[in-house]
mmCIF file of C-alpha atoms in Angstrom:
data_model
loop_
_atom_site.group_PDB
_atom_site.id
_atom_site.type_symbol
_atom_site.label_atom_id
_atom_site.label_comp_id
_atom_site.label_asym_id
_atom_site.label_seq_id
_atom_site.Cartn_x
_atom_site.Cartn_y
_atom_site.Cartn_z
ATOM 1 C CA MET G 1 92.096 41.439 36.273
ATOM 2 C CA ALA G 2 94.882 38.869 36.190
ATOM 3 C CA ARG G 3 97.153 41.567 34.773
ATOM 4 C CA LEU G 4 96.080 44.072 37.413
ATOM 5 C CA ARG G 5 96.806 41.521 40.123
ATOM 6 C CA ASP G 6 100.169 40.480 38.647
ATOM 7 C CA ARG G 7 102.769 40.562 41.439
ATOM 8 C CA GLU G 8 105.474 42.049 39.244
ATOM 9 C CA ARG G 9 103.698 44.352 36.796
ATOM 10 C CA GLY G 10 100.272 44.859 38.346
ATOM 11 C CA CYS G 11 98.575 47.812 39.986
ATOM 12 C CA PRO G 12 99.650 48.419 43.592
ATOM 13 C CA TRP G 13 96.103 49.268 44.683
ATOM 14 C CA ASP G 14 94.572 46.146 43.119
ATOM 15 C CA LEU G 15 97.300 43.996 44.631
ATOM 16 C CA GLU G 16 96.515 45.276 48.121
ATOM 17 C CA GLN G 17 92.854 44.318 47.972
ATOM 18 C CA THR G 18 91.190 41.385 49.732
ATOM 19 C CA PHE G 19 87.689 39.922 49.732
ATOM 20 C CA GLU G 20 86.908 42.075 52.776
ATOM 21 C CA THR G 21 88.127 45.346 51.265
ATOM 22 C CA ILE G 22 86.356 44.775 47.941
ATOM 23 C CA ALA G 23 83.016 43.676 49.436
ATOM 24 C CA PRO G 24 81.845 47.268 50.198
ATOM 25 C CA TYR G 25 82.530 48.257 46.581
ATOM 26 C CA THR G 26 80.471 45.285 45.399
ATOM 27 C CA ILE G 27 77.514 46.470 47.454
ATOM 28 C CA GLU G 28 77.984 50.055 46.291
ATOM 29 C CA GLU G 29 78.025 49.034 42.620
ATOM 30 C CA ALA G 30 74.813 47.038 43.054
ATOM 31 C CA TYR G 31 73.143 50.188 44.391
ATOM 32 C CA GLU G 32 74.526 52.180 41.474
ATOM 33 C CA VAL G 33 72.815 49.703 39.149
ATOM 34 C CA ALA G 34 69.520 50.174 41.006
ATOM 35 C CA ASP G 35 69.899 53.958 40.815
ATOM 36 C CA ALA G 36 70.444 53.866 37.040
ATOM 37 C CA ILE G 37 67.333 51.714 36.664
ATOM 38 C CA ASP G 38 65.288 54.131 38.789
ATOM 39 C CA ARG G 39 66.381 57.006 36.567
ATOM 40 C CA ARG G 40 65.780 54.980 33.374
ATOM 41 C CA ASP G 41 69.295 55.942 32.315
ATOM 42 C CA PHE G 42 70.202 52.983 30.141
ATOM 43 C CA ALA G 43 73.542 54.340 28.975
ATOM 44 C CA HIS G 44 74.513 54.683 32.621
ATOM 45 C CA LEU G 45 72.999 51.269 33.369
ATOM 46 C CA ARG G 46 75.290 49.703 30.791
ATOM 47 C CA ASP G 47 78.302 51.225 32.499
ATOM 48 C CA GLU G 48 77.125 50.317 35.994
ATOM 49 C CA LEU G 49 76.448 46.715 35.023
ATOM 50 C CA GLY G 50 80.019 46.611 33.752
ATOM 51 C CA ASP G 51 81.240 47.940 37.090
ATOM 52 C CA LEU G 52 79.198 45.290 38.903
ATOM 53 C CA LEU G 53 80.539 42.564 36.639
ATOM 54 C CA LEU G 54 84.054 43.741 37.428
ATOM 55 C CA GLN G 55 83.332 43.099 41.086
ATOM 56 C CA VAL G 56 82.441 39.482 40.304
ATOM 57 C CA VAL G 57 85.604 39.120 38.243
ATOM 58 C CA PHE G 58 87.678 40.696 41.028
ATOM 59 C CA HIS G 59 86.402 38.270 43.663
ATOM 60 C CA ALA G 60 86.761 35.317 41.316
ATOM 61 C CA ARG G 61 90.349 36.248 40.507
ATOM 62 C CA MET G 62 91.287 36.498 44.176
ATOM 63 C CA ALA G 63 89.624 33.139 44.788
ATOM 64 C CA GLU G 64 91.562 31.596 41.897
ATOM 65 C CA GLU G 65 94.837 32.934 43.295
ATOM 66 C CA ALA G 66 93.996 31.301 46.636
ATOM 67 C CA GLY G 67 93.137 28.001 44.934
ATOM 68 C CA HIS G 68 89.421 28.084 45.771
ATOM 69 C CA PHE G 69 87.698 28.478 42.378
ATOM 70 C CA ALA G 70 87.889 30.483 39.151
ATOM 71 C CA PHE G 71 85.503 32.698 37.187
ATOM 72 C CA GLY G 72 84.468 29.756 35.008
ATOM 73 C CA ASP G 73 83.400 27.863 38.123
ATOM 74 C CA VAL G 74 81.195 30.796 39.138
ATOM 75 C CA VAL G 75 79.458 30.717 35.760
ATOM 76 C CA THR G 76 79.049 26.945 35.857
ATOM 77 C CA ALA G 77 77.633 27.066 39.382
ATOM 78 C CA ILE G 78 74.948 29.638 38.551
ATOM 79 C CA CYS G 79 74.001 27.847 35.339
ATOM 80 C CA ASP G 80 73.633 24.565 37.212
ATOM 81 C CA LYS G 81 71.582 26.273 39.919
ATOM 82 C CA MET G 82 69.195 27.886 37.424
ATOM 83 C CA VAL G 83 68.620 24.552 35.671
ATOM 84 C CA ARG G 84 68.101 22.792 39.013
ATOM 85 C CA ARG G 85 65.663 25.386 40.308
ATOM 86 C CA HIS G 86 63.622 25.615 37.087
ATOM 87 C CA PRO G 87 62.401 22.053 36.516
ATOM 88 C CA HIS G 88 59.318 23.506 34.802
ATOM 89 C CA VAL G 89 61.615 24.926 32.101
ATOM 90 C CA PHE G 90 64.489 22.441 31.865
ATOM 91 C CA ALA G 91 62.597 19.272 32.890
ATOM 92 C CA ASP G 92 59.036 17.950 32.928
ATOM 93 C CA ALA G 93 57.676 19.640 36.060
ATOM 94 C CA SER G 94 54.707 21.996 35.890
ATOM 95 C CA PHE G 95 53.166 24.461 38.343
ATOM 96 C CA GLU G 96 49.640 25.806 38.364
ATOM 97 C CA SER G 97 50.666 29.277 39.506
ATOM 98 C CA ALA G 98 53.613 31.559 40.215
ATOM 99 C CA GLU G 99 52.904 31.035 43.916
ATOM 100 C CA ALA G 100 53.245 27.262 43.553
ATOM 101 C CA GLN G 101 56.503 27.787 41.707
ATOM 102 C CA THR G 102 57.781 29.985 44.550
ATOM 103 C CA VAL G 103 56.917 27.279 47.086
ATOM 104 C CA ASN G 104 58.840 24.735 45.022
ATOM 105 C CA TRP G 105 61.776 27.172 44.663
ATOM 106 C CA GLU G 106 62.019 27.487 48.441
ATOM 107 C CA ALA G 107 61.754 23.704 48.827
ATOM 108 C CA LEU G 108 64.642 23.237 46.405
ATOM 109 C CA LYS G 109 66.711 25.790 48.313
ATOM 110 C CA ALA G 110 65.960 23.913 51.555
ATOM 111 C CA ASP G 111 67.119 20.659 49.920
ATOM 112 C CA GLU G 112 70.338 22.383 48.842
ATOM 113 C CA ARG G 113 70.950 23.612 52.401
ATOM 114 C CA SER G 114 70.304 20.123 53.754
ATOM 115 C CA ALA G 115 72.747 18.637 51.243
ATOM 116 C CA ARG G 116 75.378 21.057 52.549
ATOM 117 C CA GLY G 117 74.775 19.792 56.074
ATOM 118 C CA ASP G 118 72.670 22.731 57.230
ATOM 119 C CA ALA G 119 70.213 21.321 59.776
ATOM 120 C CA ASP G 120 68.141 24.519 60.104
ATOM 121 C CA THR G 121 64.572 23.615 59.091
ATOM 122 C CA SER G 122 62.941 26.897 60.140
ATOM 123 C CA ALA G 123 60.763 28.750 57.651
ATOM 124 C CA LEU G 124 63.276 31.559 58.138
ATOM 125 C CA ALA G 125 66.317 29.439 57.290
ATOM 126 C CA GLY G 126 68.783 30.699 54.713
ATOM 127 C CA ILE G 127 68.008 34.415 54.951
ATOM 128 C CA SER G 128 71.374 36.106 54.664
ATOM 129 C CA ARG G 129 72.595 38.197 57.564
ATOM 130 C CA GLY G 130 74.653 40.223 55.109
ATOM 131 C CA LEU G 131 71.596 41.907 53.589
ATOM 132 C CA PRO G 132 70.730 45.523 54.332
ATOM 133 C CA GLU G 133 68.530 45.302 57.406
ATOM 134 C CA TRP G 134 65.432 46.708 55.672
ATOM 135 C CA GLN G 135 65.751 43.966 53.047
ATOM 136 C CA ARG G 136 66.279 41.291 55.666
ATOM 137 C CA ALA G 137 63.166 42.543 57.480
ATOM 138 C CA LEU G 138 61.203 42.176 54.263
ATOM 139 C CA LYS G 139 62.436 38.633 53.657
ATOM 140 C CA LEU G 140 61.659 37.623 57.251
ATOM 141 C CA GLN G 141 58.107 38.926 56.819
ATOM 142 C CA GLN G 142 57.671 37.213 53.445
ATOM 143 C CA ARG G 143 58.825 33.878 54.812
ATOM 144 C CA ALA G 144 56.540 34.164 57.838
ATOM 145 C CA ALA G 145 53.625 35.039 55.563
ATOM 146 C CA ARG G 146 54.119 31.838 53.562
ATOM 147 C CA VAL G 147 53.162 29.782 56.595
ATOM 148 C CA GLY G 148 50.187 32.048 57.371
ATOM 149 C CA PHE G 149 51.758 34.368 59.964
ATOM 150 C CA ASP G 150 50.563 37.629 58.424
ATOM 151 C CA TRP G 151 47.868 40.233 58.734
ATOM 152 C CA PRO G 152 44.878 39.634 56.421
ATOM 153 C CA ASP G 153 44.997 43.161 54.980
ATOM 154 C CA VAL G 154 46.681 46.522 55.431
ATOM 155 C CA ASN G 155 44.350 47.959 58.112
ATOM 156 C CA PRO G 156 45.885 46.096 61.091
ATOM 157 C CA VAL G 157 49.301 47.242 59.865
ATOM 158 C CA PHE G 158 48.207 50.874 60.252
ATOM 159 C CA ASP G 159 46.949 50.079 63.745
ATOM 160 C CA LYS G 160 50.264 48.455 64.627
ATOM 161 C CA LEU G 161 52.208 51.396 63.230
ATOM 162 C CA HIS G 162 50.241 53.839 65.381
ATOM 163 C CA GLU G 163 50.802 51.587 68.398
ATOM 164 C CA GLU G 164 54.566 51.472 67.847
ATOM 165 C CA ILE G 165 54.807 55.240 67.281
ATOM 166 C CA ASP G 166 52.899 55.816 70.526
ATOM 167 C CA GLU G 167 55.386 53.556 72.326
ATOM 168 C CA VAL G 168 58.309 55.560 70.958
ATOM 169 C CA ARG G 169 56.637 58.789 72.069
ATOM 170 C CA ALA G 170 56.134 57.328 75.544
ATOM 171 C CA GLU G 171 59.800 56.333 75.760
ATOM 172 C CA PHE G 172 60.842 59.875 74.841
ATOM 173 C CA THR G 173 58.453 61.304 77.436
ATOM 174 C CA ASP G 174 59.861 58.978 80.100
ATOM 175 C CA GLY G 175 63.439 59.904 79.234
ATOM 176 C CA ALA G 176 64.316 56.423 78.006
ATOM 177 C CA ASP G 177 67.930 55.506 77.365
ATOM 178 C CA ALA G 178 69.409 54.880 73.925
ATOM 179 C CA GLN G 179 68.865 51.113 74.109
ATOM 180 C CA ARG G 180 65.130 51.455 74.761
ATOM 181 C CA LEU G 181 64.762 54.021 71.987
ATOM 182 C CA THR G 182 66.747 51.788 69.628
ATOM 183 C CA ASP G 183 64.387 48.926 70.393
ATOM 184 C CA GLU G 184 61.202 50.935 69.930
ATOM 185 C CA ILE G 185 62.326 52.825 66.818
ATOM 186 C CA GLY G 186 63.406 49.490 65.354
ATOM 187 C CA ASP G 187 59.839 48.246 65.850
ATOM 188 C CA VAL G 188 58.507 51.285 63.967
ATOM 189 C CA LEU G 189 60.862 50.672 61.048
ATOM 190 C CA PHE G 190 59.964 46.969 60.952
ATOM 191 C CA VAL G 191 56.268 47.828 60.736
ATOM 192 C CA CYS G 192 57.003 50.403 58.000
ATOM 193 C CA VAL G 193 58.595 47.631 55.949
ATOM 194 C CA ASN G 194 55.489 45.533 56.552
ATOM 195 C CA LEU G 195 53.297 48.418 55.409
ATOM 196 C CA ALA G 196 55.297 48.714 52.191
ATOM 197 C CA ARG G 197 55.028 44.955 51.653
ATOM 198 C CA HIS G 198 51.243 45.022 51.966
ATOM 199 C CA ALA G 199 51.147 48.022 49.618
ATOM 200 C CA LYS G 200 53.387 46.124 47.165
ATOM 201 C CA VAL G 201 55.844 49.019 47.268
ATOM 202 C CA ASP G 202 59.578 48.385 47.019
ATOM 203 C CA VAL G 203 61.075 49.765 50.225
ATOM 204 C CA SER G 204 64.420 50.649 48.680
ATOM 205 C CA HIS G 205 62.805 52.389 45.721
ATOM 206 C CA ALA G 206 60.482 54.342 48.026
ATOM 207 C CA LEU G 207 63.345 55.491 50.236
ATOM 208 C CA ARG G 208 65.523 56.432 47.257
ATOM 209 C CA HIS G 209 62.594 58.465 45.928
ATOM 210 C CA ALA G 210 62.186 60.201 49.294
ATOM 211 C CA ASN G 211 65.921 60.912 49.498
ATOM 212 C CA ALA G 212 65.949 62.353 45.994
ATOM 213 C CA LYS G 213 62.933 64.528 46.765
ATOM 214 C CA PHE G 214 64.500 65.856 49.961
ATOM 215 C CA GLU G 215 67.806 66.587 48.228
ATOM 216 C CA ARG G 216 66.089 68.315 45.321
ATOM 217 C CA ARG G 217 64.023 70.574 47.554
ATOM 218 C CA PHE G 218 66.892 71.327 49.937
ATOM 219 C CA ARG G 219 69.159 72.337 47.060
ATOM 220 C CA ARG G 220 66.387 74.593 45.784
ATOM 221 C CA MET G 221 66.190 76.207 49.235
ATOM 222 C CA GLU G 222 69.921 76.891 49.072
ATOM 223 C CA ALA G 223 69.585 78.354 45.586
ATOM 224 C CA ILE G 224 66.764 80.688 46.648
ATOM 225 C CA ALA G 225 68.767 81.881 49.640
ATOM 226 C CA MET G 226 71.781 82.559 47.452
ATOM 227 C CA THR G 227 69.771 84.889 45.210
ATOM 228 C CA SER G 228 69.654 87.233 48.227
ATOM 229 C CA GLY G 229 73.316 86.724 48.969
ATOM 230 C CA GLU G 230 72.506 84.581 52.009
ATOM 231 C CA THR G 231 72.995 80.984 53.153
ATOM 232 C CA LEU G 232 70.629 78.669 54.973
ATOM 233 C CA ALA G 233 72.977 78.575 57.952
ATOM 234 C CA GLY G 234 72.323 82.260 58.531
ATOM 235 C CA LYS G 235 68.542 81.951 58.636
ATOM 236 C CA PRO G 236 66.309 81.003 61.576
ATOM 237 C CA LEU G 237 64.282 77.798 61.292
ATOM 238 C CA ALA G 238 61.037 79.634 60.532
ATOM 239 C CA GLU G 239 62.576 81.252 57.456
ATOM 240 C CA GLN G 240 64.102 77.960 56.382
ATOM 241 C CA ASP G 241 60.668 76.332 56.668
ATOM 242 C CA ALA G 242 59.252 79.084 54.475
ATOM 243 C CA LEU G 243 61.907 78.364 51.845
ATOM 244 C CA TRP G 244 61.112 74.641 52.055
ATOM 245 C CA ASN G 245 57.424 75.356 51.482
ATOM 246 C CA ARG G 246 58.303 77.588 48.539
ATOM 247 C CA ALA G 247 60.491 74.886 46.966
ATOM 248 C CA LYS G 248 57.719 72.370 47.525
ATOM 249 C CA ALA G 249 55.103 74.675 45.968
ATOM 250 C CA GLU G 250 57.325 75.279 42.940
ATOM 251 C CA GLU G 251 57.552 71.533 42.348
ATOM 252 C CA LYS G 252 53.790 71.117 42.566
ATOM 253 C CA SER G 253 53.122 74.013 40.201
ATOM 254 C CA ALA G 254 55.636 72.572 37.736
ATOM 255 C CA GLY G 255 53.736 69.307 37.757
#
């Protein structure tokens, strides 16, 4: 990376990059890693982990050029943090359960924030605003649950979901503006995350699975239409629905 960023002999594209321009690639590569894991493609996972590591190296190199820190400092910092946050492994502490360990982990993180001068003592303190919103919703719910603000089981979550969907329907019926619909649909999505949490289902994994299923069936619809020399765009919705049902039935019959 130092060679790529060399002002005289480096790559023009790499030289143009900043923390801001590279950040989206960092996020993208993390999702590529998750996708490879979902598909159990370990050869691809190896490559994607390399791509993700390159992102760390890229940021560290830019930081070193600016005089902030170097890659070695990144490694030292995470090693120190892991030792500090695992006193039951690297020191004499012991915990009676994984839950107790999690409570201690959060307490250590709060101490670290306090040492940095962060005066926020809320149970929700430290949740990054840079997370995908579905993930931030999940973390907000998890933190609230740790202090007892949570439904006792999944049944009230279903009730809440129905309530929020009814509110969205009412807004549509009343001709609500975009802001009202944004607010109400946001409530539905927040409850959906809560439903997944109570079901112990990973939201991202579930949505990736749904996306993959939709893409697979839609592509099959296109393929069926092409066998008759047609395209989906030339068919009315009823015929497209019939193709969707056929693609769906084929999947079920194939197991």
